CSV table of C-alpha atoms in Angstrom, one decimal:
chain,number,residue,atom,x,y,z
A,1,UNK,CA,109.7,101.6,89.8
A,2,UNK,CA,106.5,100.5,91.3
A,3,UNK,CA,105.7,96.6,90.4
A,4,UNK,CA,102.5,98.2,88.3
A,5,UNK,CA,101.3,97.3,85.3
A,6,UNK,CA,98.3,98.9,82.7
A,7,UNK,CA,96.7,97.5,79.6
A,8,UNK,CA,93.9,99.7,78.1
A,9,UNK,CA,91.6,98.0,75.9
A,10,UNK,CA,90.9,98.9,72.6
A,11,UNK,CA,87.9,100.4,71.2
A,12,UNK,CA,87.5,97.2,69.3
A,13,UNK,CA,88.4,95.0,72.1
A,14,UNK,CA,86.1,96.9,74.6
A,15,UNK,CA,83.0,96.4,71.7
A,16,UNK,CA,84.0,92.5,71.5
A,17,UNK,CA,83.8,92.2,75.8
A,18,UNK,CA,80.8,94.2,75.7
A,19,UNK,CA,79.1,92.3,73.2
A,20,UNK,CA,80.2,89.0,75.8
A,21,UNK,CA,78.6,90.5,78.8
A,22,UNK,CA,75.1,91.7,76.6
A,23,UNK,CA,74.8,87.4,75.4
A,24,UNK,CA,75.4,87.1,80.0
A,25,UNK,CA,73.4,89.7,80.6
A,26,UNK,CA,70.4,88.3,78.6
A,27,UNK,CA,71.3,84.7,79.6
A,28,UNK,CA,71.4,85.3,83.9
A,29,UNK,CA,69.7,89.0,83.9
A,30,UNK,CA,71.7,89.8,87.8
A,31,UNK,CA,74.7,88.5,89.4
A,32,UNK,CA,72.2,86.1,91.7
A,33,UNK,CA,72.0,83.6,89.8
A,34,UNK,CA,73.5,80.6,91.2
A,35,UNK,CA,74.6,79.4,87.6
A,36,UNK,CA,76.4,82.8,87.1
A,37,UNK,CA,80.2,81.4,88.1
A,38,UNK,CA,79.9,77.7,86.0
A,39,UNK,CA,78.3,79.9,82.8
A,40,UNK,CA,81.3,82.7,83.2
A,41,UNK,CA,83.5,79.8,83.1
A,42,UNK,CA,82.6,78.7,79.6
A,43,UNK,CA,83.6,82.2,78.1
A,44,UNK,CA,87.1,82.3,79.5
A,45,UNK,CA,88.5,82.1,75.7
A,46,UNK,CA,86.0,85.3,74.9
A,47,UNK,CA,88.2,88.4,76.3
A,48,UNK,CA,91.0,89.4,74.1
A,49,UNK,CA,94.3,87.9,74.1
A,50,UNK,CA,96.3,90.4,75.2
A,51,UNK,CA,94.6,90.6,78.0
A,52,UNK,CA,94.2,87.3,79.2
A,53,UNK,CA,97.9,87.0,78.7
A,54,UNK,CA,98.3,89.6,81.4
A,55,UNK,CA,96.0,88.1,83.8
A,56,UNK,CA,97.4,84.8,83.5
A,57,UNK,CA,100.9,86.1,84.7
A,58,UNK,CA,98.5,88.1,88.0
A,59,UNK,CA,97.3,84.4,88.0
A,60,UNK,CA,100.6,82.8,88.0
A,61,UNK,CA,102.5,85.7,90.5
A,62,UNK,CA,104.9,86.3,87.5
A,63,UNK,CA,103.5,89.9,86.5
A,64,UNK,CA,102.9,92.4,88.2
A,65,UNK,CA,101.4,92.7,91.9
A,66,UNK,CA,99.0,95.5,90.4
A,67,UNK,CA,97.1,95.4,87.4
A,68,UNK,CA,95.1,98.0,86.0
A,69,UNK,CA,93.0,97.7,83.2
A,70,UNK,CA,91.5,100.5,81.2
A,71,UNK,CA,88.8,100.5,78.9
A,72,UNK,CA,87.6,103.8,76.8
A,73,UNK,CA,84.8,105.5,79.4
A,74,UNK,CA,81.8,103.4,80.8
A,75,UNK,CA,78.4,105.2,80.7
A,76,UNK,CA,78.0,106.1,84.9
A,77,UNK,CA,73.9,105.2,83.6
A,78,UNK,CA,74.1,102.5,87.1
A,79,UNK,CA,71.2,104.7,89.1
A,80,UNK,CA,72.9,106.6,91.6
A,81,UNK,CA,75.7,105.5,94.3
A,82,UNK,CA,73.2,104.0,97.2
A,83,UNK,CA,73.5,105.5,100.7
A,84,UNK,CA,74.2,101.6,102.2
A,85,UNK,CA,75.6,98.5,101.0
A,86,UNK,CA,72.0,96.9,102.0
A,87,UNK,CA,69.8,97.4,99.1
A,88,UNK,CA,69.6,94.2,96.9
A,89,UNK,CA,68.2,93.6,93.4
A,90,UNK,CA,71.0,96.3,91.7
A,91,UNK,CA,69.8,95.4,87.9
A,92,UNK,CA,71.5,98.5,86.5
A,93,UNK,CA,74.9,97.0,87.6
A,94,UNK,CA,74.7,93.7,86.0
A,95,UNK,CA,77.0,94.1,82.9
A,96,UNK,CA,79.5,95.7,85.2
A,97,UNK,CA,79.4,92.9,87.8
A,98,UNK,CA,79.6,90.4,84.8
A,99,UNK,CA,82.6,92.6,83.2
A,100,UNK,CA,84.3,92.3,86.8
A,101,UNK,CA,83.7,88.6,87.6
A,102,UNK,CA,84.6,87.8,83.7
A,103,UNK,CA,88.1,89.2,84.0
A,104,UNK,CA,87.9,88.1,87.8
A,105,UNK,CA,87.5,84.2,87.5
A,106,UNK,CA,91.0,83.9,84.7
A,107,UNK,CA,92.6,84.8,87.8
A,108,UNK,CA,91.3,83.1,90.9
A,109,UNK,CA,87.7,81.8,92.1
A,110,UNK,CA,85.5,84.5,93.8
A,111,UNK,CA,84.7,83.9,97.3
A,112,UNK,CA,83.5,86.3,100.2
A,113,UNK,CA,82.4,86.5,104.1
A,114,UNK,CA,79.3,85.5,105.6
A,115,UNK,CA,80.2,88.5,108.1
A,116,UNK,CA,80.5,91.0,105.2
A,117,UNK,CA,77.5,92.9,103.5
A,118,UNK,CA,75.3,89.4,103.9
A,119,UNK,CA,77.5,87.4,102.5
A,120,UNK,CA,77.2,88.5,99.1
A,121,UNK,CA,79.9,88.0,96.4
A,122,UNK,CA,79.9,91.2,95.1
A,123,UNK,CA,80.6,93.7,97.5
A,124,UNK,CA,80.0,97.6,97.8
A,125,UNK,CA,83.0,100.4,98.3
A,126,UNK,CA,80.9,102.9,99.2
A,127,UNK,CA,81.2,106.2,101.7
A,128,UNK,CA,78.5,105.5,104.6
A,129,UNK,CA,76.9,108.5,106.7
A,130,UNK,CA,78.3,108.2,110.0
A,131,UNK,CA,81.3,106.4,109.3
A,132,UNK,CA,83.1,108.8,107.9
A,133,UNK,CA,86.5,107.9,110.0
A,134,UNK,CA,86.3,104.7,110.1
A,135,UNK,CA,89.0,102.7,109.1
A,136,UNK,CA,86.9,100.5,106.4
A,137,UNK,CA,85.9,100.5,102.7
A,138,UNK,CA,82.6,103.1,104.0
A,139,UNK,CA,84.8,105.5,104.9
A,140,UNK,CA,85.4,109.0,102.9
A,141,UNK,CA,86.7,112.2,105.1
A,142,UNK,CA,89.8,110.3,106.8
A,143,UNK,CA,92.3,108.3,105.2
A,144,UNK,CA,91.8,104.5,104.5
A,145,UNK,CA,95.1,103.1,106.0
A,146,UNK,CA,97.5,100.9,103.5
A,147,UNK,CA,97.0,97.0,104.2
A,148,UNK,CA,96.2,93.4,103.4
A,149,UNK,CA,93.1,92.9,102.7
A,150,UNK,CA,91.5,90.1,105.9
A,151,UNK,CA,94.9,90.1,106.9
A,152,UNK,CA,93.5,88.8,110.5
A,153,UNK,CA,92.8,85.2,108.5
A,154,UNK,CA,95.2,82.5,107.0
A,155,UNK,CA,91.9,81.8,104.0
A,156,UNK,CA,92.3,85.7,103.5
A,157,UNK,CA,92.2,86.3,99.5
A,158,UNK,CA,95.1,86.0,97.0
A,159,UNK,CA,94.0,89.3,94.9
A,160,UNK,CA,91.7,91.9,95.4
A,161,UNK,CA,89.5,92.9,92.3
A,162,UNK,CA,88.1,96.5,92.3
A,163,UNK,CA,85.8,98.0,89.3
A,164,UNK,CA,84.6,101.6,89.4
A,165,UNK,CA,81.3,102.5,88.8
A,166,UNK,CA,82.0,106.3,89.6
A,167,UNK,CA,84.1,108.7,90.7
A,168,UNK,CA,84.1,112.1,89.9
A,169,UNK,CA,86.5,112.8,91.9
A,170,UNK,CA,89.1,111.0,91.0
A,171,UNK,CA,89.7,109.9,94.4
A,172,UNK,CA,92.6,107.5,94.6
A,173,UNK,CA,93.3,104.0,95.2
A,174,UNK,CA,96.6,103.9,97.1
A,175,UNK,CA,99.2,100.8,96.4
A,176,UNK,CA,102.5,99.9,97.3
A,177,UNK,CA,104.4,96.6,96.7
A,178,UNK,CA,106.8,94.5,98.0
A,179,UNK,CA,109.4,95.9,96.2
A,180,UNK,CA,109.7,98.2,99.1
A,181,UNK,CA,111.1,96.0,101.3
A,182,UNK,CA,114.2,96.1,99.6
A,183,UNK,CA,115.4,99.1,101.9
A,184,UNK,CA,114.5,97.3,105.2
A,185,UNK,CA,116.9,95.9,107.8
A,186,UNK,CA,118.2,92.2,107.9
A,187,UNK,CA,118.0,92.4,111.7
A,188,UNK,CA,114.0,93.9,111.0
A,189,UNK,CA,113.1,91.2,108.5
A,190,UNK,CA,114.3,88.9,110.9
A,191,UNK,CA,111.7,90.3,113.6
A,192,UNK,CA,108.8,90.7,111.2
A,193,UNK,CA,109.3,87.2,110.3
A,194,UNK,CA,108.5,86.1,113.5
A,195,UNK,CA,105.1,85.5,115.3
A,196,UNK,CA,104.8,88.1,117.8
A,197,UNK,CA,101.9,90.7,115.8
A,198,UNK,CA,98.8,90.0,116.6
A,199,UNK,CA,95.9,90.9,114.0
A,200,UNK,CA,92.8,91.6,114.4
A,201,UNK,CA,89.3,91.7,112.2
A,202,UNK,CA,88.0,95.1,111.3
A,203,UNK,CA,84.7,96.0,113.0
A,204,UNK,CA,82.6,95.1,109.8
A,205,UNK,CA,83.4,91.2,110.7
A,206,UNK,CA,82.8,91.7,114.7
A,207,UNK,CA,79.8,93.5,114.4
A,208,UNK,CA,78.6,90.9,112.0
A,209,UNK,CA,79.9,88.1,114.2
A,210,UNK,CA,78.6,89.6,117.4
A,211,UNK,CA,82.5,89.1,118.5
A,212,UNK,CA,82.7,91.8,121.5
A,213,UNK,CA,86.3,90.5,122.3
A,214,UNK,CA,87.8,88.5,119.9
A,215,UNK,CA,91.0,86.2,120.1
A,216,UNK,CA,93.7,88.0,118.1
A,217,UNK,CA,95.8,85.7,115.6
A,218,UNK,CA,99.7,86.0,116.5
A,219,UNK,CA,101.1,86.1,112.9
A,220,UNK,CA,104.9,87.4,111.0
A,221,UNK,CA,103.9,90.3,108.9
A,222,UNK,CA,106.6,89.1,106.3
A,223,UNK,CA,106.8,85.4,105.1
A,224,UNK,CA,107.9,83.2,102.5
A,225,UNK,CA,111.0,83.6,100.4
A,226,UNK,CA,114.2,85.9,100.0
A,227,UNK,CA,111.5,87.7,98.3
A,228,UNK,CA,108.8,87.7,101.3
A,229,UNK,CA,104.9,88.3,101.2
A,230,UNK,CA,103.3,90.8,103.2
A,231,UNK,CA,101.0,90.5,106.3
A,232,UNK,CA,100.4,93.9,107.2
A,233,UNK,CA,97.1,95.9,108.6
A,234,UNK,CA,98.8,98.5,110.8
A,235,UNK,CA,95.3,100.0,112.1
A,236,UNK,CA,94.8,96.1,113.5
A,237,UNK,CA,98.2,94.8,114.6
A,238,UNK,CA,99.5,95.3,117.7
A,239,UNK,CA,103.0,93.9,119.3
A,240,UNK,CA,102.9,92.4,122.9
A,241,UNK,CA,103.4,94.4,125.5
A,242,UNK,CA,107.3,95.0,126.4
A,243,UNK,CA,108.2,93.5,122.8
A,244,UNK,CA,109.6,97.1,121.9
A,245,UNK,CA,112.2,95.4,119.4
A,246,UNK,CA,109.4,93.9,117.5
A,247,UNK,CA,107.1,97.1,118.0
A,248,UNK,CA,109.9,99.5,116.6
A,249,UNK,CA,110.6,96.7,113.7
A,250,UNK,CA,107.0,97.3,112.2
A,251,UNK,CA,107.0,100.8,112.4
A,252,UNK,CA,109.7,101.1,110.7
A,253,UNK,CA,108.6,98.8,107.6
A,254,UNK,CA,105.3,100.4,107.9
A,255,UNK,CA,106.8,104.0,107.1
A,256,UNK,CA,108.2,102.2,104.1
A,257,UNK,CA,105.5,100.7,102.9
A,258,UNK,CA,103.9,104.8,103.3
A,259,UNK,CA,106.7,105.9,101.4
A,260,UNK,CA,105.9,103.9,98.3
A,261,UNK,CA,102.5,104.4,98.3
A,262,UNK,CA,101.6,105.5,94.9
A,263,UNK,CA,98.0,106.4,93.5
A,264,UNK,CA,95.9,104.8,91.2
A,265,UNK,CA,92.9,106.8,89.6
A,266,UNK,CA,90.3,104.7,88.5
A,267,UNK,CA,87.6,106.1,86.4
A,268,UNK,CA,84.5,104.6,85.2
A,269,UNK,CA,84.8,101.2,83.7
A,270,UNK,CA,88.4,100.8,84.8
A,271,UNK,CA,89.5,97.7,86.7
A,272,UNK,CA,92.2,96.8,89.2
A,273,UNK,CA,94.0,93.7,90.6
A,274,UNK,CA,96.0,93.8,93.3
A,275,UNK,CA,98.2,90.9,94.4
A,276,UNK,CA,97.1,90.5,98.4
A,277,UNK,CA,100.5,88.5,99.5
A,278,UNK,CA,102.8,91.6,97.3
A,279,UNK,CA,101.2,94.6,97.7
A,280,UNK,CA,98.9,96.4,99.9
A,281,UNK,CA,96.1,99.1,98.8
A,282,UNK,CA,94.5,101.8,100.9
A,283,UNK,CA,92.5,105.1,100.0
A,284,UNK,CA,92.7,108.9,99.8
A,285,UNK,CA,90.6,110.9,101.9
A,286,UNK,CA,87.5,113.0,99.9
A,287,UNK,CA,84.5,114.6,101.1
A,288,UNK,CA,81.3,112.4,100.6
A,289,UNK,CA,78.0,114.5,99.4
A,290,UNK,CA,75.6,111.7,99.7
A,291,UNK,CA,73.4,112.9,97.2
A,292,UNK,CA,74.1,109.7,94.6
A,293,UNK,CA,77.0,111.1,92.9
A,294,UNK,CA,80.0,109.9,95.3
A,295,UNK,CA,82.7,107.3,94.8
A,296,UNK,CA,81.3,103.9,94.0
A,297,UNK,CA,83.1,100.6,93.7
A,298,UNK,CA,82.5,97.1,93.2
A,299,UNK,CA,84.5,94.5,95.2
A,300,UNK,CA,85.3,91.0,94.2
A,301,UNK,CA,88.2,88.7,96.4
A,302,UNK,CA,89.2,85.8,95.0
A,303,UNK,CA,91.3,82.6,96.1
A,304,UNK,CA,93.8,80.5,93.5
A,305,UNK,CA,92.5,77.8,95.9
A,306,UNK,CA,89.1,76.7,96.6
A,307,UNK,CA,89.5,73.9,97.8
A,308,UNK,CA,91.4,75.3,100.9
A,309,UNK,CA,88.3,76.9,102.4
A,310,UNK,CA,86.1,74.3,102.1
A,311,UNK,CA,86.0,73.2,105.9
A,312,UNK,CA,84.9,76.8,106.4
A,313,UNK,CA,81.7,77.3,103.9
A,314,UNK,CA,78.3,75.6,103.7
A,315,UNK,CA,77.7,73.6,100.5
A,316,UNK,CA,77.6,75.2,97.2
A,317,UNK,CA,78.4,78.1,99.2
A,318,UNK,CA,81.1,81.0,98.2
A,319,UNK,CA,81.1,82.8,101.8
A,320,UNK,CA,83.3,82.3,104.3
A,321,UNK,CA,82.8,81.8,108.2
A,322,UNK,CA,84.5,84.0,110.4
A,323,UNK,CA,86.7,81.8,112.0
């Protein structure tokens, strides 16, 4: 069985968050607020038990490497999806931010890129004209690969938080976990735990960087324990040439990993959490219409150690220098 879990709120439990994130709301008005992480923090003991329960074992690595949580339908009354991640001031999406950064921060602190969308926390998963096949979270016609989020970078995230504003579609989040590495090779997990795959940043950081031809980070794509973590961006990691051993080894885990793949169907208001060292995400193709109504998320990454970053960010800053 897939290493997935679900909780789905209540209607009384969904009325008790929502009556949390109207008293935030009022209190910060958007997610800009610079107070907006210290003020979440004193409402940690305000979303039901059974649910911080479950996000302290996503916390802890215990529970499940994916989390979903349901709640009973969220009104899609956010204006429509925006054709760019550029546009600021976003007022009609401040109680869902708030929902996703209030579940967000019992897990792990938020942080983010100064070479992604501005360097804002909160980030868009949105389709983008013209990048239709691209192999980032603007694409729509082709399919977004299975990987590690900023695999490229040792400060990459722990989890990944996703919140849907819409999706008619049903268009679905892919996952698969570790668990999959169960069928590989001892002679493969031997190869994959060495350093001879080098990763790369996906275009959104170089273009943002102004990086034209960038030094790629020679990394294992399995690490840790008996029970390894996962360092895997297949449409960024290439082998040396002549290493055909070490080539053949990640194809190999990489068509496991794409036979576990399972899908996830968020729909408005729904939440997921995805462990970034045990499983890797990716998403179906659909057919962006551009007319306000496609697939919209709202990204959040978050580490289980600030501190560890710190050499890398500007004071009282969340964002992240390429490095």
């Amino acid at each position: 069985m897939p290493d997935i879990q679900e909780i789905v709120l209540t209607a009384q439990e969904t009325r008790h968050a929502d009556d949390v994130i109207r008293r935030l709301v009022s209190e910060y008005g958007t997610t800009d607020d610079l107070g907006l992480l210290a003020g979440l923090a004193e409402h940690r003991d305000r979303l039901p038990v059974r649910l911080t329960d479950v996000l302290a074992g996503v916390r802890s690595r215990l529970g499940s490497a994916v989390t979903v949580v349901r709640r009973p339908r969220l009104d899609e009354n956010v204006g429509p999806t925006p054709s760019h991640w550029r546009p600021r001031g976003r007022a009609a999406t401040a109680a869902h931010d708030l929902w996703l950064a209030l579940v967000s921060i019992q897990v792990g602190d938020p942080v983010c890129w100064q070479t992604l969308q501005d360097g804002r926390l909160f980030n868009d998963v949105l389709p983008i004209e013209g990048q239709e096949h691209a192999q980032t979270g603007h694409s729509s016609v082709n399919t977004l690969d299975f990987h590690v989020e900023d695999a490229f970078d040792d400060d990459r995230c722990d989890v990944l938080a996703l919140l849907c504003l819409r999706n008619r579609d049903l268009t679905a989040t892919t996952v698969a976990t570790a668990g999959a590495l169960a069928e590989v090779s001892a002679e493969d997990h031997e190869l994959l735990r060495r350093p001879r795959f080098a990763l790369l940043p996906d275009p959104e950081h170089l273009k943002a960087s102004g990086s034209v031809d960038p030094s790629p980070v020679w990394r294992p794509v399995l690490f840790g324990g008996s029970r390894p973590y996962l360092r895997v961006d297949p449409a960024y990691t290439t082998t040396a040439p002549g290493d055909d051993a070490s080539a053949r080894a990640f194809s190999r885990l990489c068509r496991r990993l794409e036979g576990a793949l399972v899908p996830v169907r968020l729909r408005p208001g729904d939440l997921v959490l995805i462990d970034n060292y045990r499983a890797v995400h990716g998403r179906e193709p659909f057919t962006p219409r551009y007319d306000g109504t496609d697939r919209w998320l709202r990204k959040l990454t978050l580490t289980f150690d600030l501190q560890q970053s710190s050499g890398r960010r500007r004071a009282g800053s969340r964002a992240l220098a390429l490095s």
